[in-house]
């Protein structure tokens, strides 16, 4: 029998026949963004945490590289099977139960393969909320959210995924299970090992379960769209908004006029939201779980912002329908970008106070380098997170577009470095951002990261080549 | 010249004469709780991060054990010099500048030796708040707060120290400086190395600087004291309070009647706060940075709590003086405990939903084992954090008290383990809690922690014997 036959025999014996797939593997080779990976050795679909650990133990003993897979909505190709060295895909899709929910402790204990939306629904049923909010929430899995330290729309109020994890269970590369599923809000006993695995993109072990923090469910939500004269005003308005809305802000999104026009072009049924166009817009959401007078808070913010010249006009949605329409503008903007075909998507972050200077310098540099390209920079102001994207000139062919965008990306990332920013605020490194990432590491950072990898995964079998380069064998 | 002479010469050359102390070292040998350590080799007082790294580099080359020291308010004897193997104390007290503050980015960048209160004052001057709040805030240093992942009164709203750190600078045991002083709210680039050093109690490196998160400064604060029939009602009231106060709660403290009596005994000028005594009290604080109607929120909570039988009486402070008097009860309670002499202080945490069952089972066990001992259990309900303390019978001598308390502690910690709780919610491990801690570790936890220690501090020179046992050389 070949080594692969042995592997399949082991998997069938351990996971049962529904736990192993060898045919029709296409859906395990593609991701949301349309990228495509190689043909895996097989797809293992363990149904328990112990089975995940058993599979890893086997792979450890037989030197078989593995890649864990969640819902496939990653944007850095970290979960796609390698195209050079065949890997065993370990899909968490059958490990998908909510283990328990405790509304008095404000926690939920889940399997890693739970779909984010399922967890959000379970929380709502207990008058709580699990605040992580992503475009992909109907398909992404919580294990993937943890492994990539997902961000999304509500980071401003509730933090990234890392802030929402209280306990964790991880199948280690050597086949043991690390059980730290404690539902404790405070626990200061030794090194906090769960932090190692959050954001490690599956390169140090496979998250199989977690205890997550819940919050009271918002009873009232208010959405407003505000027109501002420039990005600098938006930043000042943000600081005022946090204060006058008592830190109940759940979103504070920057949308330049160019993005608004993309949105109106993509969905002509949407009205231009304010009477006249404005250079930049803020889409703002405030939510409260109790009897707070959000309307008064927002009106006070409007009045003061008008007086101080920080805003020119604004609308406070008076119905859920109107609020949904305002959010639809943001969705349509993303849709409009997609329609323009090949373009550069980035995910940078800066100190909030540097956003104006960064934006202006970066836009000037891109315009100088490629006058016919269009900058589309929107983002989560409160997190300092800009999706500074570039639409290349329409007349170029796809190859020329790609090579131009690659050059522009290098220029842009150099400016990010000048401002002490991050080239990956929330998407992670995976394979796609590895070259820039490795360049940015200092010697001590590099040494410690390599050391962590060697400590947890001495044979280099866990998602090899993601984040750090493949180990020399 | 002896090795110690060489060390002193190096220190004087590197740090100047004010940077080295060899006499009058008493204050570096004692901590807040009155514990006393051994005589150190010397006290190094570096004034820059680079100097800290240089000193560590020298110690690395010459095999000299070191222990970093902040403000000396730790409660687990982690920062006291060893009494068997003389260590070099590295005090951060001269590395005490606020490097910069950025109210638009809501961040402050600080040296590790900054006193917590200094940082809080600097934040206030910019209409912001740095929310960490501890009894020791006038003397503890932020580097110590980071190294111990400090908790305190505001964890409920703002999280532990770990949640407040955005960037870090660490002098590594090999003498290099790890510079990750980025002021970014979101940054997902590779393994998050700062997490290794937060809460590591100085065993993996010395924190020399940090970038911290700020929040809008509260404009309105309301304090209430509520009398409840039992702990179970307090837990239900807590869940309601989070909802009806829109998660603006900054404190929700449980105070049993026995603690209230200790307080009234310690400070007879304080009036019994409600007309009649109640089995348990809640001291609650709500704060908002903008125009929220906190009074209405709290009154609604009172009304509903009365209806539901969760509370019996309550008072909402109508002035700052009255609010201060309510908080004074909590201070006096600590004072009253101290006056009783030798007693057991613990710092356990449980799932909030298990607090009643844990409390009842633990109290019954202690009462059965030692009917004349008195249980004094108060704490931060919202964090599931109980200071479950025990006053031994007054008639015992100190040695008998200590040995009784040691036995009772073992019994208590066994019950904590049954409830999947933590024996150290916020105080850390240091030396004092090491035996219980090591016992509680699973094999994988133990292996990874040992591996981290070997990776970062291969010679075992950083705070040897704290958290993990001294390395075999």
Short mmCIF file of N, CA and C in Angstrom, two decimals, chain A residues 59-152:
data_model
loop_
_atom_site.label_atom_id
_atom_site.label_comp_id
_atom_site.label_asym_id
_atom_site.label_seq_id
_atom_site.Cartn_x
_atom_site.Cartn_y
_atom_site.Cartn_z
N UNK A 59 -0.70 12.56 11.11
CA UNK A 59 0.09 13.35 10.15
C UNK A 59 1.48 13.66 10.71
N UNK A 60 1.54 13.89 12.01
CA UNK A 60 2.80 14.16 12.68
C UNK A 60 3.71 12.93 12.57
N UNK A 61 3.16 11.76 12.82
CA UNK A 61 3.98 10.54 12.76
C UNK A 61 4.40 10.20 11.34
N UNK A 62 3.57 10.60 10.36
CA UNK A 62 3.86 10.20 8.98
C UNK A 62 4.28 11.37 8.09
N UNK A 63 4.55 12.50 8.74
CA UNK A 63 5.13 13.63 8.00
C UNK A 63 4.23 14.11 6.85
N UNK A 64 2.96 14.28 7.15
CA UNK A 64 2.00 14.70 6.12
C UNK A 64 1.57 16.15 6.41
N UNK A 65 1.78 17.04 5.46
CA UNK A 65 1.38 18.43 5.70
C UNK A 65 -0.15 18.59 5.66
N UNK A 66 -0.66 19.49 6.52
CA UNK A 66 -2.12 19.69 6.60
C UNK A 66 -2.46 21.18 6.49
N UNK A 67 -3.67 21.43 6.06
CA UNK A 67 -4.19 22.80 6.09
C UNK A 67 -5.63 22.76 6.59
N UNK A 68 -5.93 23.47 7.71
CA UNK A 68 -7.31 23.51 8.20
C UNK A 68 -8.16 24.45 7.35
N UNK A 69 -9.43 24.14 7.24
CA UNK A 69 -10.33 24.98 6.46
C UNK A 69 -11.62 25.27 7.21
N UNK A 70 -12.01 26.53 7.20
CA UNK A 70 -13.29 26.93 7.76
C UNK A 70 -14.26 27.20 6.62
N UNK A 71 -14.85 28.41 6.61
CA UNK A 71 -15.88 28.71 5.62
C UNK A 71 -15.35 29.19 4.27
N UNK A 72 -14.05 29.34 4.16
CA UNK A 72 -13.49 29.71 2.85
C UNK A 72 -13.65 31.17 2.49
N UNK A 73 -13.78 32.06 3.50
CA UNK A 73 -13.94 33.47 3.16
C UNK A 73 -12.69 34.29 3.47
N UNK A 74 -11.57 33.61 3.70
CA UNK A 74 -10.30 34.33 3.89
C UNK A 74 -9.91 35.08 2.63
N UNK A 75 -9.12 36.12 2.79
CA UNK A 75 -8.76 36.96 1.64
C UNK A 75 -7.27 36.92 1.36
N UNK A 76 -6.52 36.03 2.03
CA UNK A 76 -5.08 36.00 1.83
C UNK A 76 -4.58 34.60 1.44
N UNK A 77 -5.54 33.75 0.98
CA UNK A 77 -5.21 32.43 0.44
C UNK A 77 -4.52 31.51 1.44
N UNK A 78 -4.77 31.75 2.74
CA UNK A 78 -4.14 30.94 3.77
C UNK A 78 -4.71 29.53 3.86
N UNK A 79 -5.98 29.36 3.49
CA UNK A 79 -6.65 28.07 3.69
C UNK A 79 -6.73 27.25 2.41
N UNK A 80 -6.23 27.78 1.31
CA UNK A 80 -6.25 27.02 0.05
C UNK A 80 -5.14 25.98 0.06
N UNK A 81 -5.42 24.77 -0.43
CA UNK A 81 -4.37 23.74 -0.45
C UNK A 81 -3.21 24.18 -1.35
N UNK A 82 -2.03 23.80 -0.95
CA UNK A 82 -0.84 24.16 -1.72
C UNK A 82 -0.88 23.51 -3.10
N UNK A 83 -0.33 24.17 -4.09
CA UNK A 83 -0.37 23.60 -5.43
C UNK A 83 0.91 22.84 -5.76
N UNK A 84 1.96 22.99 -4.95
CA UNK A 84 3.22 22.27 -5.20
C UNK A 84 3.27 20.97 -4.38
N UNK A 85 3.08 21.10 -3.08
CA UNK A 85 3.17 19.95 -2.18
C UNK A 85 1.77 19.59 -1.71
N UNK A 86 1.23 18.46 -2.15
CA UNK A 86 -0.15 18.13 -1.76
C UNK A 86 -0.32 18.04 -0.24
N UNK A 87 -1.40 18.61 0.24
CA UNK A 87 -1.69 18.68 1.68
C UNK A 87 -3.00 17.96 1.98
N UNK A 88 -3.15 17.55 3.21
CA UNK A 88 -4.44 17.04 3.67
C UNK A 88 -5.26 18.23 4.16
N UNK A 89 -6.41 18.45 3.53
CA UNK A 89 -7.32 19.48 4.03
C UNK A 89 -8.08 18.91 5.23
N UNK A 90 -8.10 19.67 6.34
CA UNK A 90 -8.94 19.27 7.47
C UNK A 90 -10.06 20.29 7.57
N UNK A 91 -11.24 19.88 7.15
CA UNK A 91 -12.39 20.78 7.18
C UNK A 91 -13.10 20.63 8.52
N UNK A 92 -13.45 21.78 9.12
CA UNK A 92 -14.12 21.74 10.44
C UNK A 92 -15.64 21.72 10.28
N UNK A 93 -16.13 21.54 9.06
CA UNK A 93 -17.55 21.77 8.80
C UNK A 93 -18.50 20.85 9.56
N UNK A 94 -18.01 19.65 9.95
CA UNK A 94 -18.90 18.75 10.72
C UNK A 94 -18.81 18.99 12.23
N UNK A 95 -17.81 19.77 12.65
CA UNK A 95 -17.64 20.06 14.09
C UNK A 95 -18.37 21.38 14.36
N UNK A 96 -19.69 21.33 14.34
CA UNK A 96 -20.45 22.58 14.21
C UNK A 96 -21.57 22.76 15.23
N UNK A 97 -21.36 22.26 16.45
CA UNK A 97 -22.40 22.40 17.48
C UNK A 97 -22.13 23.57 18.41
N UNK A 98 -23.21 24.19 18.85
CA UNK A 98 -23.10 25.09 19.99
C UNK A 98 -23.12 24.21 21.23
N UNK A 99 -22.05 24.24 22.00
CA UNK A 99 -21.96 23.31 23.14
C UNK A 99 -22.86 23.74 24.29
N UNK A 100 -22.83 25.02 24.63
CA UNK A 100 -23.72 25.53 25.68
C UNK A 100 -23.71 27.05 25.63
N UNK A 101 -24.77 27.62 26.16
CA UNK A 101 -24.85 29.09 26.20
C UNK A 101 -25.28 29.48 27.61
N UNK A 102 -24.68 30.53 28.15
CA UNK A 102 -24.91 30.92 29.54
C UNK A 102 -25.15 32.43 29.58
N UNK A 103 -26.43 32.83 29.49
CA UNK A 103 -26.71 34.27 29.42
C UNK A 103 -26.40 35.02 30.71
N UNK A 104 -26.32 34.31 31.83
CA UNK A 104 -25.97 35.01 33.08
C UNK A 104 -24.47 35.30 33.10
N UNK A 105 -23.69 34.37 32.59
CA UNK A 105 -22.24 34.58 32.50
C UNK A 105 -21.86 35.37 31.24
N UNK A 106 -22.86 35.62 30.38
CA UNK A 106 -22.60 36.28 29.10
C UNK A 106 -21.51 35.54 28.29
N UNK A 107 -21.69 34.22 28.15
CA UNK A 107 -20.73 33.43 27.37
C UNK A 107 -21.46 32.37 26.55
N UNK A 108 -20.82 31.95 25.48
CA UNK A 108 -21.29 30.82 24.70
C UNK A 108 -20.08 29.94 24.38
N UNK A 109 -20.29 28.64 24.47
CA UNK A 109 -19.21 27.69 24.23
C UNK A 109 -19.54 26.95 22.93
N UNK A 110 -18.61 26.96 21.99
CA UNK A 110 -18.93 26.49 20.63
C UNK A 110 -17.85 25.60 20.06
N UNK A 111 -18.25 24.75 19.11
CA UNK A 111 -17.30 24.05 18.25
C UNK A 111 -16.73 25.04 17.23
N UNK A 112 -15.53 24.75 16.74
CA UNK A 112 -14.87 25.68 15.83
C UNK A 112 -15.58 25.80 14.48
N UNK A 113 -16.31 24.74 14.09
CA UNK A 113 -16.95 24.78 12.79
C UNK A 113 -18.32 25.46 12.77
N UNK A 114 -18.76 26.01 13.90
CA UNK A 114 -20.02 26.75 13.93
C UNK A 114 -19.96 27.93 12.97
N UNK A 115 -21.00 28.11 12.20
CA UNK A 115 -21.09 29.29 11.34
C UNK A 115 -21.36 30.51 12.22
N UNK A 116 -20.70 31.61 11.92
CA UNK A 116 -20.84 32.82 12.74
C UNK A 116 -22.30 33.20 12.94
N UNK A 117 -23.09 33.15 11.87
CA UNK A 117 -24.49 33.56 11.98
C UNK A 117 -25.25 32.68 12.97
N UNK A 118 -24.92 31.40 13.00
CA UNK A 118 -25.58 30.47 13.93
C UNK A 118 -25.34 30.91 15.37
N UNK A 119 -24.10 31.34 15.65
CA UNK A 119 -23.77 31.81 16.99
C UNK A 119 -24.50 33.11 17.31
N UNK A 120 -24.57 33.98 16.32
CA UNK A 120 -25.27 35.26 16.52
C UNK A 120 -26.75 35.01 16.80
N UNK A 121 -27.34 34.05 16.08
CA UNK A 121 -28.76 33.73 16.29
C UNK A 121 -28.98 33.14 17.68
N UNK A 122 -28.09 32.25 18.09
CA UNK A 122 -28.22 31.62 19.42
C UNK A 122 -28.12 32.68 20.52
N UNK A 123 -27.25 33.65 20.33
CA UNK A 123 -27.10 34.72 21.31
C UNK A 123 -28.37 35.56 21.39
N UNK A 124 -28.92 35.89 20.22
CA UNK A 124 -30.15 36.70 20.18
C UNK A 124 -31.29 36.02 20.92
N UNK A 125 -31.37 34.71 20.77
CA UNK A 125 -32.45 33.96 21.42
C UNK A 125 -32.37 34.07 22.94
N UNK A 126 -31.20 34.45 23.46
CA UNK A 126 -31.04 34.63 24.91
C UNK A 126 -30.98 36.11 25.28
N UNK A 127 -31.46 36.97 24.36
CA UNK A 127 -31.46 38.42 24.59
C UNK A 127 -30.03 38.96 24.74
N UNK A 128 -29.10 38.29 24.07
CA UNK A 128 -27.71 38.74 24.07
C UNK A 128 -27.29 39.02 22.63
N UNK A 129 -26.06 39.49 22.45
CA UNK A 129 -25.52 39.61 21.11
C UNK A 129 -24.10 39.11 21.09
N UNK A 130 -23.73 38.39 20.02
CA UNK A 130 -22.32 38.12 19.77
C UNK A 130 -21.92 39.11 18.69
N UNK A 131 -21.06 40.08 19.04
CA UNK A 131 -20.97 41.28 18.21
C UNK A 131 -20.15 41.18 16.92
N UNK A 132 -19.36 40.14 16.72
CA UNK A 132 -18.57 40.07 15.50
C UNK A 132 -19.50 40.15 14.29
N UNK A 133 -19.22 41.06 13.38
CA UNK A 133 -20.11 41.28 12.23
C UNK A 133 -19.28 41.44 10.96
N UNK A 134 -19.48 40.50 10.04
CA UNK A 134 -18.69 40.47 8.81
C UNK A 134 -19.62 40.26 7.63
N UNK A 135 -19.21 40.66 6.46
CA UNK A 135 -19.98 40.37 5.25
C UNK A 135 -20.23 38.88 5.10
N UNK A 136 -19.25 38.07 5.48
CA UNK A 136 -19.33 36.62 5.26
C UNK A 136 -20.00 35.87 6.41
N UNK A 137 -20.71 36.56 7.28
CA UNK A 137 -21.14 35.89 8.52
C UNK A 137 -22.11 34.72 8.31
N UNK A 138 -22.74 34.65 7.15
CA UNK A 138 -23.62 33.53 6.87
C UNK A 138 -22.88 32.25 6.50
N UNK A 139 -21.59 32.35 6.21
CA UNK A 139 -20.84 31.16 5.80
C UNK A 139 -19.53 30.97 6.56
N UNK A 140 -18.92 32.04 7.07
CA UNK A 140 -17.63 31.87 7.72
C UNK A 140 -17.82 31.12 9.04
N UNK A 141 -16.78 30.41 9.45
CA UNK A 141 -16.85 29.62 10.69
C UNK A 141 -16.05 30.30 11.79
N UNK A 142 -16.49 30.10 13.01
CA UNK A 142 -15.88 30.81 14.13
C UNK A 142 -14.41 30.40 14.31
N UNK A 143 -14.09 29.15 14.00
CA UNK A 143 -12.69 28.72 14.10
C UNK A 143 -11.80 29.53 13.17
N UNK A 144 -12.30 29.78 11.97
CA UNK A 144 -11.56 30.62 11.02
C UNK A 144 -11.49 32.05 11.51
N UNK A 145 -12.59 32.55 12.10
CA UNK A 145 -12.58 33.90 12.65
C UNK A 145 -11.51 34.03 13.74
N UNK A 146 -11.39 32.98 14.56
CA UNK A 146 -10.39 33.02 15.64
C UNK A 146 -8.98 32.89 15.07
N UNK A 147 -8.81 31.94 14.14
CA UNK A 147 -7.48 31.71 13.57
C UNK A 147 -6.97 32.94 12.83
N UNK A 148 -7.89 33.75 12.30
CA UNK A 148 -7.46 34.95 11.56
C UNK A 148 -7.68 36.23 12.36
N UNK A 149 -8.11 36.11 13.62
CA UNK A 149 -8.42 37.29 14.44
C UNK A 149 -9.27 38.29 13.65
N UNK A 150 -10.45 37.84 13.25
CA UNK A 150 -11.30 38.62 12.36
C UNK A 150 -11.69 39.98 12.96
N UNK A 151 -11.93 40.93 12.07
CA UNK A 151 -12.31 42.28 12.49
C UNK A 151 -13.77 42.54 12.14
N UNK A 152 -14.01 43.38 11.14
CA UNK A 152 -15.37 43.63 10.68
C UNK A 152 -15.90 44.96 11.15
#
